[in-house]
Amino acid sequence: MDSPRVAHHDPVPRQRPEAEVMVRPARRGEMAPIRRLVALYPDELLQTGLPGIPSFFVAERDGVLLGCCALEIYSKRLAEVRSLAVHPTFMGKGIGGQLVRACLGRARRRGVRQLLAVTSEPSFFEGHGFTVHSGWKTAVFADPSDLVEQAPSKRRSE
C-alpha cells in the first residue's frame, strides 16, 4: 500500500469536479503526514504531544491528505476537538467543517457530554454548534517559563 501524501509536499491534486474529499478515520502509518499538516501552523497548533492515530480523522482526495482533526476524549464528561489543520490551498472549501462534524459524531456515539475547542477562530466553531460562554466556564492559560514558583494560595473561609 502506498503511503499517503500531504498536499504541501506533493503536487496539488487537479481540481476535478468529480474528485470528492473523503473524511475518514486516520489509518496506521498516517501520523507523519498528519504531523506535516499540523506543522503548517506552528503558532496556532501544539507541535508535540499530539493524540495518537485512533483519535484523528483525515480529509483525503486522490490519495492526498488535505486536512486532519482529532477528538481527544478525556472522560465520558469531556472531550476536546483539537489539532484541526487544513492545507492553506484548500481552506474555505468546507473541509474543516467536515472534519469537525466527524469528531462531533464520534463524541455523540461515545456518549461524551461536553466538547471543548481551544481556538483563535471562535466564529468557526460557533458555526458548528460551539458557544463562547462568558462567565460560564473559563479556560485559563499560563506560560510556565514566566511563572515564579509560589506556595499555593490558601482558600478563604467564607
Coordinates of N, CA and C in Angstrom, one line a residue:
M1 N 0.8 -1.2 0.0 CA 0.0 0.0 0.0 C 0.9 1.2 0.0
D2 N 0.6 2.2 -0.9 CA 1.3 3.4 -0.9 C 1.1 4.2 0.4
S3 N 2.1 5.0 0.8 CA 1.9 5.8 2.0 C 1.2 7.1 1.5
P4 N 0.4 7.7 2.3 CA -0.4 8.9 1.9 C 0.5 10.1 1.8
R5 N 0.1 10.9 0.9 CA 0.9 12.2 0.7 C 0.1 13.3 1.4
V6 N 0.9 14.4 1.6 CA 0.3 15.6 2.1 C 0.4 16.7 1.0
A7 N -0.7 17.5 0.9 CA -0.7 18.4 -0.2 C 0.5 19.3 -0.3
H8 N 1.1 19.7 0.8 CA 2.2 20.7 0.8 C 3.5 20.1 0.4
H9 N 3.6 18.8 0.4 CA 4.8 18.1 -0.1 C 4.7 17.6 -1.5
D10 N 3.6 17.5 -2.0 CA 3.3 16.9 -3.3 C 2.6 17.9 -4.2
P11 N 2.5 17.5 -5.5 CA 1.8 18.4 -6.4 C 0.3 18.5 -5.9
V12 N -0.3 19.7 -6.0 CA -1.7 19.8 -5.7 C -2.5 19.0 -6.6
P13 N -3.5 18.2 -6.0 CA -4.3 17.4 -6.9 C -5.1 18.3 -7.9
R14 N -5.3 17.8 -9.0 CA -6.1 18.6 -10.0 C -7.5 18.9 -9.5
Q15 N -8.0 20.0 -9.7 CA -9.3 20.4 -9.3 C -10.3 19.8 -10.3
R16 N -10.7 18.6 -10.1 CA -11.7 18.0 -10.9 C -13.1 18.0 -10.2
P17 N -14.2 18.3 -10.9 CA -15.5 18.3 -10.2 C -15.8 16.9 -9.6
E18 N -15.4 15.8 -10.2 CA -15.8 14.5 -9.7 C -14.9 14.1 -8.5
A19 N -13.8 14.8 -8.3 CA -12.9 14.4 -7.2 C -13.5 14.9 -5.9
E20 N -14.0 14.0 -5.1 CA -14.6 14.3 -3.8 C -13.6 14.2 -2.7
V21 N -13.8 15.0 -1.7 CA -13.0 14.9 -0.4 C -13.7 13.9 0.4
M22 N -12.9 12.9 0.9 CA -13.4 11.9 1.8 C -12.8 12.1 3.2
V23 N -13.7 12.2 4.2 CA -13.3 12.3 5.6 C -13.5 10.9 6.2
R24 N -12.4 10.4 6.8 CA -12.4 9.1 7.4 C -11.5 9.0 8.6
P25 N -11.6 8.0 9.4 CA -10.7 7.8 10.5 C -9.2 7.6 9.9
A26 N -8.3 8.2 10.6 CA -6.9 8.1 10.2 C -6.5 6.6 10.3
R27 N -5.5 6.2 9.5 CA -5.0 4.8 9.5 C -3.6 4.8 10.0
R28 N -3.3 3.6 10.4 CA -1.9 3.3 10.8 C -0.9 3.7 9.7
G29 N 0.1 4.4 10.0 CA 1.1 4.9 9.1 C 0.8 6.3 8.6
E30 N -0.2 6.9 9.0 CA -0.5 8.3 8.6 C -0.1 9.4 9.6
M31 N 0.6 9.0 10.6 CA 1.0 10.0 11.6 C 2.0 11.0 11.0
A32 N 2.9 10.6 10.2 CA 3.9 11.5 9.6 C 3.2 12.6 8.7
P33 N 2.3 12.2 7.8 CA 1.6 13.2 7.1 C 0.7 14.1 8.0
I34 N 0.1 13.6 9.0 CA -0.6 14.4 9.9 C 0.3 15.4 10.6
R35 N 1.4 15.0 11.1 CA 2.4 15.9 11.7 C 2.8 17.0 10.7
R36 N 2.9 16.7 9.4 CA 3.3 17.7 8.4 C 2.2 18.7 8.2
L37 N 0.9 18.3 8.3 CA -0.2 19.2 8.2 C -0.2 20.1 9.4
V38 N -0.1 19.6 10.6 CA -0.1 20.3 11.9 C 1.1 21.3 11.8
A39 N 2.3 20.9 11.3 CA 3.4 21.8 11.2 C 3.2 23.0 10.4
L40 N 2.2 23.0 9.5 CA 1.9 24.2 8.7 C 1.4 25.4 9.6
Y41 N 1.1 25.1 10.9 CA 0.5 26.1 11.8 C 1.3 26.1 13.1
P42 N 2.6 26.4 13.1 CA 3.4 26.3 14.3 C 3.0 27.3 15.4
D43 N 2.4 28.5 15.0 CA 2.0 29.4 16.0 C 0.6 29.2 16.6
E44 N -0.2 28.3 15.9 CA -1.6 28.1 16.3 C -1.8 26.7 17.0
L45 N -1.0 25.7 16.5 CA -1.2 24.4 17.0 C 0.0 23.8 17.7
L46 N -0.3 23.1 18.8 CA 0.8 22.4 19.5 C 1.5 21.4 18.6
Q47 N 2.8 21.4 18.6 CA 3.5 20.6 17.7 C 3.9 19.2 18.3
T48 N 3.9 19.2 19.6 CA 4.3 18.0 20.4 C 3.1 17.5 21.2
G49 N 3.1 16.3 21.6 CA 2.0 15.8 22.5 C 0.7 15.6 21.7
L50 N 0.8 15.3 20.4 CA -0.4 15.1 19.6 C -1.0 13.8 20.1
P51 N -2.4 13.7 20.0 CA -3.0 12.4 20.3 C -2.6 11.3 19.3
G52 N -2.9 10.1 19.6 CA -2.5 9.0 18.7 C -3.4 8.9 17.5
I53 N -3.0 8.1 16.6 CA -3.8 7.9 15.3 C -5.3 7.6 15.6
P54 N -5.6 6.7 16.6 CA -7.1 6.4 16.7 C -7.9 7.7 17.0
S55 N -7.3 8.8 17.4 CA -8.1 10.0 17.7 C -8.3 10.9 16.5
F56 N -7.6 10.6 15.4 CA -7.7 11.5 14.3 C -8.6 11.1 13.2
F57 N -9.2 12.1 12.5 CA -9.8 11.9 11.2 C -9.0 12.7 10.2
V58 N -9.0 12.2 9.0 CA -8.3 12.9 7.9 C -9.3 13.2 6.8
A59 N -9.0 14.2 6.0 CA -9.7 14.6 4.8 C -8.7 14.2 3.6
E60 N -9.2 13.4 2.7 CA -8.3 12.9 1.6 C -9.0 13.1 0.3
R61 N -8.2 13.4 -0.7 CA -8.7 13.4 -2.1 C -7.6 12.9 -3.0
D62 N -7.9 12.0 -3.8 CA -6.9 11.4 -4.8 C -5.7 10.9 -4.1
G63 N -5.8 10.4 -2.9 CA -4.6 9.8 -2.2 C -3.8 10.9 -1.5
V64 N -4.3 12.1 -1.4 CA -3.5 13.2 -0.8 C -4.3 13.7 0.4
L65 N -3.6 13.8 1.6 CA -4.2 14.3 2.8 C -4.3 15.8 2.7
L66 N -5.5 16.3 2.9 CA -5.7 17.8 2.8 C -5.9 18.4 4.1
G67 N -6.3 17.6 5.1 CA -6.6 18.1 6.4 C -6.7 17.0 7.5
C68 N -6.7 17.4 8.8 CA -6.8 16.5 9.9 C -7.5 17.2 11.0
C69 N -8.0 16.4 11.9 CA -8.6 16.9 13.2 C -8.7 15.7 14.1
A70 N -8.5 16.0 15.4 CA -8.6 14.9 16.4 C -9.7 15.2 17.4
L71 N -10.2 14.1 18.0 CA -11.1 14.1 19.1 C -10.4 13.4 20.2
E72 N -9.9 14.2 21.2 CA -9.2 13.6 22.4 C -10.2 13.5 23.5
I73 N -10.6 12.3 23.8 CA -11.6 12.0 24.9 C -10.9 11.9 26.2
Y74 N -11.3 12.7 27.1 CA -10.7 12.7 28.5 C -11.5 11.9 29.4
S75 N -12.8 11.9 29.3 CA -13.7 11.1 30.1 C -15.1 11.1 29.4
K76 N -16.1 10.4 30.0 CA -17.4 10.5 29.5 C -18.0 11.9 29.5
R77 N -17.4 12.7 30.4 CA -17.9 14.1 30.6 C -17.3 15.0 29.5
L78 N -16.0 14.8 29.2 CA -15.3 15.9 28.4 C -14.4 15.3 27.4
A79 N -14.4 16.0 26.2 CA -13.5 15.7 25.1 C -13.1 17.0 24.4
E80 N -12.0 17.0 23.8 CA -11.5 18.2 23.1 C -11.4 17.9 21.6
V81 N -11.9 18.8 20.8 CA -11.7 18.8 19.3 C -10.4 19.6 19.2
R82 N -9.4 19.0 18.6 CA -8.1 19.7 18.6 C -7.3 19.3 17.3
S83 N -6.2 20.0 17.1 CA -5.3 19.7 16.0 C -6.0 19.8 14.7
L84 N -6.9 20.7 14.5 CA -7.6 20.9 13.2 C -6.6 21.7 12.3
A85 N -6.2 21.0 11.2 CA -5.3 21.6 10.2 C -5.8 21.3 8.8
V86 N -6.0 22.3 8.0 CA -6.3 22.1 6.6 C -5.3 22.8 5.8
H87 N -4.8 22.2 4.8 CA -3.8 22.8 3.9 C -4.3 24.1 3.4
P88 N -3.5 25.2 3.5 CA -4.0 26.5 3.1 C -4.6 26.6 1.7
T89 N -4.2 25.8 0.7 CA -4.7 25.8 -0.6 C -6.2 25.3 -0.6
F90 N -6.6 24.6 0.4 CA -7.9 24.0 0.4 C -8.8 24.6 1.5
M91 N -8.4 25.7 2.1 CA -9.2 26.4 3.1 C -10.4 27.1 2.5
G92 N -11.5 27.2 3.2 CA -12.7 27.8 2.7 C -13.5 26.9 1.8
K93 N -13.2 25.6 1.8 CA -14.0 24.7 0.9 C -14.8 23.7 1.8
G94 N -14.9 24.0 3.1 CA -15.8 23.2 3.9 C -15.1 21.9 4.5
I95 N -13.8 21.8 4.2 CA -13.1 20.6 4.7 C -12.9 20.6 6.3
G96 N -12.6 21.8 6.8 CA -12.5 21.9 8.3 C -13.8 21.5 8.9
G97 N -14.9 22.0 8.4 CA -16.3 21.7 8.9 C -16.6 20.2 8.9
Q98 N -16.2 19.6 7.8 CA -16.4 18.1 7.7 C -15.6 17.4 8.7
L99 N -14.4 17.8 9.0 CA -13.6 17.2 10.0 C -14.1 17.3 11.4
V100 N -14.6 18.6 11.7 CA -15.2 18.8 13.0 C -16.5 18.0 13.2
R101 N -17.3 17.9 12.1 CA -18.5 17.1 12.2 C -18.2 15.6 12.4
A102 N -17.1 15.1 11.9 CA -16.7 13.7 12.1 C -16.4 13.6 13.6
C103 N -15.7 14.5 14.2 CA -15.4 14.5 15.6 C -16.6 14.6 16.5
L104 N -17.6 15.4 16.1 CA -18.8 15.6 16.8 C -19.6 14.3 16.8
G105 N -19.6 13.6 15.6 CA -20.3 12.3 15.5 C -19.7 11.3 16.4
R106 N -18.4 11.2 16.4 CA -17.7 10.2 17.3 C -18.0 10.5 18.8
A107 N -18.0 11.8 19.1 CA -18.3 12.2 20.5 C -19.7 11.7 20.9
R108 N -20.7 12.0 20.0 CA -22.1 11.6 20.3 C -22.2 10.1 20.4
R109 N -21.5 9.3 19.5 CA -21.6 7.9 19.6 C -20.9 7.3 20.9
R110 N -19.9 8.0 21.4 CA -19.2 7.6 22.6 C -19.9 8.1 23.9
G111 N -21.0 8.9 23.7 CA -21.7 9.4 24.9 C -21.0 10.5 25.7
V112 N -20.1 11.3 25.0 CA -19.4 12.4 25.6 C -20.4 13.5 25.8
R113 N -20.4 14.1 27.0 CA -21.4 15.1 27.4 C -21.0 16.6 27.0
Q114 N -19.7 16.9 27.0 CA -19.3 18.2 26.7 C -18.0 18.2 25.8
L115 N -18.0 19.1 24.9 CA -16.8 19.2 24.0 C -16.2 20.6 24.2
L116 N -14.9 20.7 24.1 CA -14.3 22.0 24.1 C -13.3 22.1 22.9
A117 N -13.1 23.3 22.5 CA -12.1 23.6 21.5 C -11.3 24.8 21.9
V118 N -10.0 24.8 22.0 CA -9.2 26.0 22.3 C -8.9 26.5 20.9
T119 N -9.2 27.7 20.6 CA -9.1 28.2 19.2 C -8.8 29.7 19.2
S120 N -8.2 30.1 18.1 CA -8.1 31.5 17.8 C -9.1 32.0 16.8
E121 N -10.0 31.0 16.4 CA -11.1 31.3 15.5 C -12.4 30.9 16.1
P122 N -12.9 31.5 17.1 CA -14.2 31.1 17.8 C -15.4 31.1 16.8
S123 N -15.4 32.0 15.9 CA -16.6 32.1 15.0 C -16.7 30.8 14.1
F124 N -15.5 30.2 13.8 CA -15.6 28.9 13.0 C -16.3 27.9 13.8
F125 N -15.9 27.7 15.1 CA -16.5 26.7 15.9 C -18.0 27.0 16.3
E126 N -18.3 28.3 16.5 CA -19.7 28.7 16.7 C -20.5 28.3 15.5
G127 N -20.0 28.3 14.3 CA -20.8 27.8 13.2 C -21.0 26.3 13.2
H128 N -20.4 25.6 14.1 CA -20.6 24.2 14.2 C -21.2 23.8 15.5
G129 N -21.9 24.7 16.2 CA -22.6 24.4 17.4 C -21.9 24.7 18.7
F130 N -20.7 25.2 18.7 CA -20.0 25.5 19.9 C -20.4 26.9 20.3
T131 N -20.4 27.2 21.6 CA -20.8 28.5 22.1 C -19.7 29.1 23.0
V132 N -19.4 30.4 22.8 CA -18.4 31.0 23.7 C -19.3 31.5 24.9
H133 N -19.0 31.0 26.1 CA -19.7 31.3 27.3 C -18.9 32.3 28.2
S134 N -19.3 33.5 28.2 CA -18.6 34.4 29.1 C -19.2 34.2 30.5
G135 N -18.4 34.0 31.5 CA -18.8 33.8 32.9 C -19.3 32.4 33.2
W136 N -19.4 31.5 32.2 CA -19.8 30.2 32.4 C -18.7 29.3 32.9
K137 N -17.8 29.0 32.0 CA -16.5 28.3 32.4 C -15.5 29.1 31.7
T138 N -14.3 29.2 32.3 CA -13.3 29.9 31.7 C -12.0 29.1 31.5
A139 N -11.4 29.1 30.4 CA -10.1 28.5 30.2 C -9.1 29.5 30.6
V140 N -8.1 29.0 31.4 CA -7.0 29.9 31.9 C -5.7 29.3 31.4
F141 N -4.8 30.2 31.0 CA -3.6 29.7 30.4 C -2.4 30.3 31.2
A142 N -1.3 29.6 31.2 CA -0.1 30.2 31.8 C 1.1 29.6 31.0
D143 N 2.1 30.5 30.9 CA 3.4 30.0 30.3 C 4.3 29.7 31.5
P144 N 4.6 28.4 31.7 CA 5.4 28.0 32.8 C 6.7 28.7 32.9
S145 N 7.3 29.1 31.8 CA 8.6 29.8 31.9 C 8.5 31.2 32.4
D146 N 7.3 31.8 32.5 CA 7.0 33.1 33.0 C 6.6 33.1 34.5
L147 N 6.3 31.9 35.0 CA 5.8 31.8 36.3 C 6.9 31.6 37.4
V148 N 6.7 32.2 38.5 CA 7.6 32.1 39.6 C 7.0 31.1 40.6
E149 N 7.7 30.1 41.0 CA 7.1 29.1 41.9 C 6.7 29.7 43.2
Q150 N 5.5 29.5 43.6 CA 5.0 30.1 44.9 C 4.2 29.0 45.6
A151 N 4.1 29.1 46.8 CA 3.3 28.2 47.6 C 1.8 28.4 47.1
P152 N 1.1 27.4 47.0 CA -0.3 27.5 46.6 C -1.1 28.5 47.6
S153 N -1.9 29.3 47.1 CA -2.6 30.2 47.9 C -3.7 29.4 48.7
K154 N -4.0 29.9 49.9 CA -5.0 29.2 50.7 C -6.3 29.8 50.4
R155 N -7.3 28.9 50.4 CA -8.7 29.4 50.1 C -9.2 30.1 51.4
R156 N -9.9 31.2 51.1 CA -10.5 31.9 52.3 C -11.7 31.2 52.7
S157 N -11.9 31.1 54.0 CA -13.2 30.6 54.5 C -14.2 31.6 54.4
E158 N -15.3 31.3 53.8 CA -16.4 32.3 53.7 C -17.6 31.8 54.4

